[in-house]
Every structure is written in C-alpha cells, then in structure tokens.
Tab-separated table of C-alpha atoms and ligand atoms in Angstrom:
chain	number	residue	atom	x	y	z
D	1	UNK	CA	-7.050	-17.825	0.095
D	2	UNK	CA	-10.017	-16.251	-1.714
D	3	UNK	CA	-11.563	-15.112	1.581
D	4	UNK	CA	-8.259	-13.720	2.753
D	5	UNK	CA	-7.652	-11.862	-0.517
D	6	UNK	CA	-11.106	-10.287	-0.421
D	7	UNK	CA	-10.692	-8.990	3.129
D	8	UNK	CA	-7.113	-7.793	3.393
D	9	UNK	CA	-6.239	-6.240	6.742
D	10	UNK	CA	-3.663	-3.464	6.349
D	11	UNK	CA	-1.296	-2.436	9.120
D	12	UNK	CA	-2.012	1.005	10.581
D	13	UNK	CA	1.031	3.105	10.017
D	14	UNK	CA	2.133	5.904	7.739
D	15	UNK	CA	5.465	7.550	7.091
D	16	UNK	CA	4.736	10.854	5.325
D	17	UNK	CA	2.281	12.751	3.115
D	18	UNK	CA	1.138	9.662	1.156
D	19	UNK	CA	-0.335	8.380	4.417
D	20	UNK	CA	-2.906	11.194	4.302
D	21	UNK	CA	-4.202	9.801	1.011
D	22	UNK	CA	-4.211	6.336	2.554
D	23	UNK	CA	-6.323	7.653	5.448
D	24	UNK	CA	-8.680	9.366	2.979
D	25	UNK	CA	-9.295	6.059	1.239
D	26	UNK	CA	-10.996	4.805	4.395
D	27	UNK	CA	-13.293	7.828	4.720
D	28	UNK	CA	-16.824	8.142	3.369
D	29	UNK	CA	-15.998	9.580	-0.048
D	30	UNK	CA	-13.817	6.671	-1.155
D	31	UNK	CA	-15.077	4.060	1.321
D	32	UNK	CA	-12.415	1.390	1.159
D	33	UNK	CA	-14.758	-0.945	3.005
D	34	UNK	CA	-16.583	-1.503	-0.302
D	35	UNK	CA	-13.526	-3.539	-1.243
D	36	UNK	CA	-13.057	-5.278	2.096
D	37	UNK	CA	-9.729	-3.708	3.043
D	38	UNK	CA	-10.786	-1.057	5.554
D	39	UNK	CA	-9.968	-2.963	8.741
D	40	UNK	CA	-6.665	-1.258	9.476
D	41	UNK	CA	-5.132	-3.177	12.380
D	42	UNK	CA	-3.198	-1.560	15.227
D	43	UNK	CA	-0.890	-4.571	15.543
D	44	UNK	CA	1.373	-6.158	12.908
D	45	UNK	CA	0.429	-9.529	14.360
D	46	UNK	CA	-3.129	-9.065	13.034
D	47	UNK	CA	-2.186	-7.650	9.626
D	48	UNK	CA	-1.980	-9.176	6.145
D	49	UNK	CA	-0.657	-6.262	4.176
D	50	UNK	CA	1.828	-3.494	4.854
D	51	UNK	CA	1.127	-0.314	2.877
D	52	UNK	CA	4.393	1.592	2.850
D	53	UNK	CA	2.914	5.085	2.488
D	54	UNK	CA	5.535	7.801	2.460
D	55	UNK	CA	9.218	8.569	2.643
D	56	UNK	CA	11.348	5.938	4.363
D	57	UNK	CA	14.098	7.695	6.260
D	58	UNK	CA	17.137	5.612	7.128
D	59	UNK	CA	16.371	6.298	10.778
D	60	UNK	CA	12.930	4.672	10.337
D	61	UNK	CA	14.116	1.673	8.313
D	62	UNK	CA	14.797	-0.630	11.314
D	63	UNK	CA	11.307	0.104	12.742
D	64	UNK	CA	9.605	-0.650	9.409
D	65	UNK	CA	11.590	-3.876	9.104
D	66	UNK	CA	10.624	-4.951	12.633
D	67	UNK	CA	6.936	-4.285	11.896
D	68	UNK	CA	7.169	-6.374	8.716
D	69	UNK	CA	8.942	-9.201	10.538
D	70	UNK	CA	6.201	-9.253	13.189
D	71	UNK	CA	3.447	-9.797	10.607
D	72	UNK	CA	2.381	-13.450	10.262
D	73	UNK	CA	2.629	-15.309	6.936
D	74	UNK	CA	1.182	-15.038	4.380
D	75	UNK	CA	1.813	-11.308	4.094
D	76	UNK	CA	2.110	-8.754	1.328
D	77	UNK	CA	3.633	-5.328	0.782
D	78	UNK	CA	2.367	-2.364	-1.237
D	79	UNK	CA	4.746	0.501	-2.039
D	80	UNK	CA	2.468	3.547	-2.170
D	81	UNK	CA	3.887	6.652	-3.814
D	82	UNK	CA	7.113	7.653	-5.464
D	83	UNK	CA	9.012	7.883	-2.167
D	84	UNK	CA	8.204	4.285	-1.256
D	85	UNK	CA	9.003	3.161	-4.796
D	86	UNK	CA	12.316	4.940	-5.335
D	87	UNK	CA	12.890	7.712	-2.792
D	88	UNK	CA	10.791	10.075	-4.937
D	89	UNK	CA	11.822	13.733	-4.908
D	90	UNK	CA	14.374	13.006	-2.185
D	91	UNK	CA	16.518	10.709	-4.335
D	92	UNK	CA	19.367	12.764	-5.726
D	93	UNK	CA	23.141	12.442	-5.781
D	94	UNK	CA	24.578	13.153	-2.374
D	95	UNK	CA	21.421	12.642	-0.323
D	96	UNK	CA	22.188	10.745	2.836
D	97	UNK	CA	18.998	10.106	4.811
D	98	UNK	CA	16.346	8.562	2.541
D	99	UNK	CA	15.985	4.900	1.555
D	100	UNK	CA	15.636	4.785	-2.234
D	101	UNK	CA	12.811	2.271	-2.440
D	102	UNK	CA	10.992	-0.104	-0.069
D	103	UNK	CA	12.085	-2.976	-2.307
D	104	UNK	CA	15.672	-2.484	-1.150
D	105	UNK	CA	14.685	-4.270	2.092
D	106	UNK	CA	11.094	-5.578	1.685
D	107	UNK	CA	9.510	-7.941	-0.905
D	108	UNK	CA	7.153	-5.446	-2.571
D	109	UNK	CA	4.163	-6.996	-4.383
D	110	UNK	CA	2.449	-3.929	-5.842
D	111	UNK	CA	3.774	-0.481	-6.745
D	112	UNK	CA	1.427	2.543	-6.844
D	113	UNK	CA	3.094	5.528	-8.536
D	114	UNK	CA	2.232	9.143	-7.791
D	115	UNK	CA	3.234	12.011	-5.521
D	116	UNK	CA	0.935	11.360	-3.843
D	117	UNK	CA	-1.263	8.707	-5.470
D	118	UNK	CA	-4.959	9.441	-5.007
D	119	UNK	CA	-7.155	7.144	-2.890
D	120	UNK	CA	-8.588	5.631	-6.088
D	121	UNK	CA	-5.058	4.558	-7.007
D	122	UNK	CA	-4.630	2.835	-3.646
D	123	UNK	CA	-7.936	1.031	-4.164
D	124	UNK	CA	-6.739	-0.083	-7.602
D	125	UNK	CA	-3.477	-1.248	-6.010
D	126	UNK	CA	-5.397	-3.366	-3.508
D	127	UNK	CA	-7.442	-4.870	-6.355
D	128	UNK	CA	-4.178	-5.652	-8.158
D	129	UNK	CA	-2.918	-7.374	-5.014
D	130	UNK	CA	-6.130	-9.400	-4.764
D	131	UNK	CA	-5.652	-10.465	-8.357
D	132	UNK	CA	-2.071	-11.444	-7.637
D	133	UNK	CA	-3.198	-13.577	-4.684
D	134	UNK	CA	-6.172	-15.315	-6.339
D	135	UNK	CA	-5.309	-15.160	-10.030
D	136	UNK	CA	-8.683	-13.548	-10.724
D	137	UNK	CA	-9.845	-9.972	-11.121
D	138	UNK	CA	-12.790	-9.319	-8.764
D	139	UNK	CA	-13.799	-5.935	-10.192
D	140	UNK	CA	-13.708	-4.861	-13.840
D	141	UNK	CA	-10.922	-2.524	-14.928
D	142	UNK	CA	-12.005	0.987	-15.869
D	143	UNK	CA	-11.105	1.613	-19.498
D	144	UNK	CA	-9.645	5.117	-20.018
D	145	UNK	CA	-11.915	5.729	-23.029
D	146	UNK	CA	-15.024	5.198	-20.870
D	147	UNK	CA	-13.955	7.624	-18.125
D	148	UNK	CA	-15.951	10.833	-17.661
D	149	UNK	CA	-13.744	13.863	-18.334
D	150	UNK	CA	-13.800	17.198	-16.477
E	1	LIG	S1	5.583	10.454	-2.841
E	1	LIG	FE1	5.170	12.668	-2.625
E	1	LIG	S2	3.297	12.755	-1.392
E	1	LIG	FE2	4.166	10.691	-1.132
E	1	LIG	S3	5.449	10.806	0.697
E	1	LIG	FE3	6.760	11.238	-1.081
E	1	LIG	S4	6.774	13.471	-1.252
E	1	LIG	FE4	5.024	12.910	0.050
C-alpha cells in the first residue's frame, strides 16, 4: 500500500477551468513527478485516483460515473475546486444543470477548495491522500509563519 500511495496514477480527464491548473501541476514549474503522481493514465482501468477538476454538468454526470466504475479497486477521489465540492459559483436557487458536489454521487476522499485551486494546492491534496492511505505524512507541512511573503 505504501508503494501505491507514493505513486498514485490519476485518470486523465478534466471538466472545466480547474483542469487547467491540474495540467499546470504536471509541467516543469510545479513538477508533480517530484511527488510520484504525474503518470496521468489515458484509461480508467489503469488509474488509482480520479481528480474531479471542474464543473460537473448533469449531462456529464453519467460519463463521470462510468469512468469511476471502470477504475479498479482500490481507488480514490479528489474533488478539486469549488465546483467539484459544491457546484461553486453555479450553485444558486433555480439552477438546473450543475451537480452541486461530486460527493453527491462519488465517495470523495479529499477536498481542495479554491476557484481555481493553484497547482500547489493540488499537490498538497495528493499528499493528504497519501497520508490518508498510509497513515503517515511523507513530506513536512509548510507552516504559514515560515512562508516567504510577497
Ligand atoms: S471552481 Fe472556479 S475555476 Fe474551478 S471549474 Fe469552477 S468556476 Fe472554474
């Protein structure tokens, strides 16, 4: 389980603007491969973790559910961004086309707030998921008081 947690393979798919930040996390500046989770797979059958990045329209819900169902166990879900957490800016009385949270139909393990969350936040979310899987924190937490400002 330790080896699996330290090399999570996310499913390649994105739903809206948060997916751009997810893509950025794999590029040179943020370099997700430092944390072992950069091997985005083109097939759900090869994936460990689904990163729900973006707005889930009701029209897309069945496709997202099918992708999740096709992933082998054990598998995990990250809700990335306010839309995936709660519908974000599209959740208001009378709206009719947006799912108000991935956890209404998927077992979400980690929530990453933001509109959109930055790539660093996604990396932190993956570290949180690793900790949830293994019970241990692999990297130290950054304390706000030690962060460089400006
Ligand atoms: S949370 Fe914000 S950035 Fe992310 S998909 Fe929704 S509107 Fe776009």
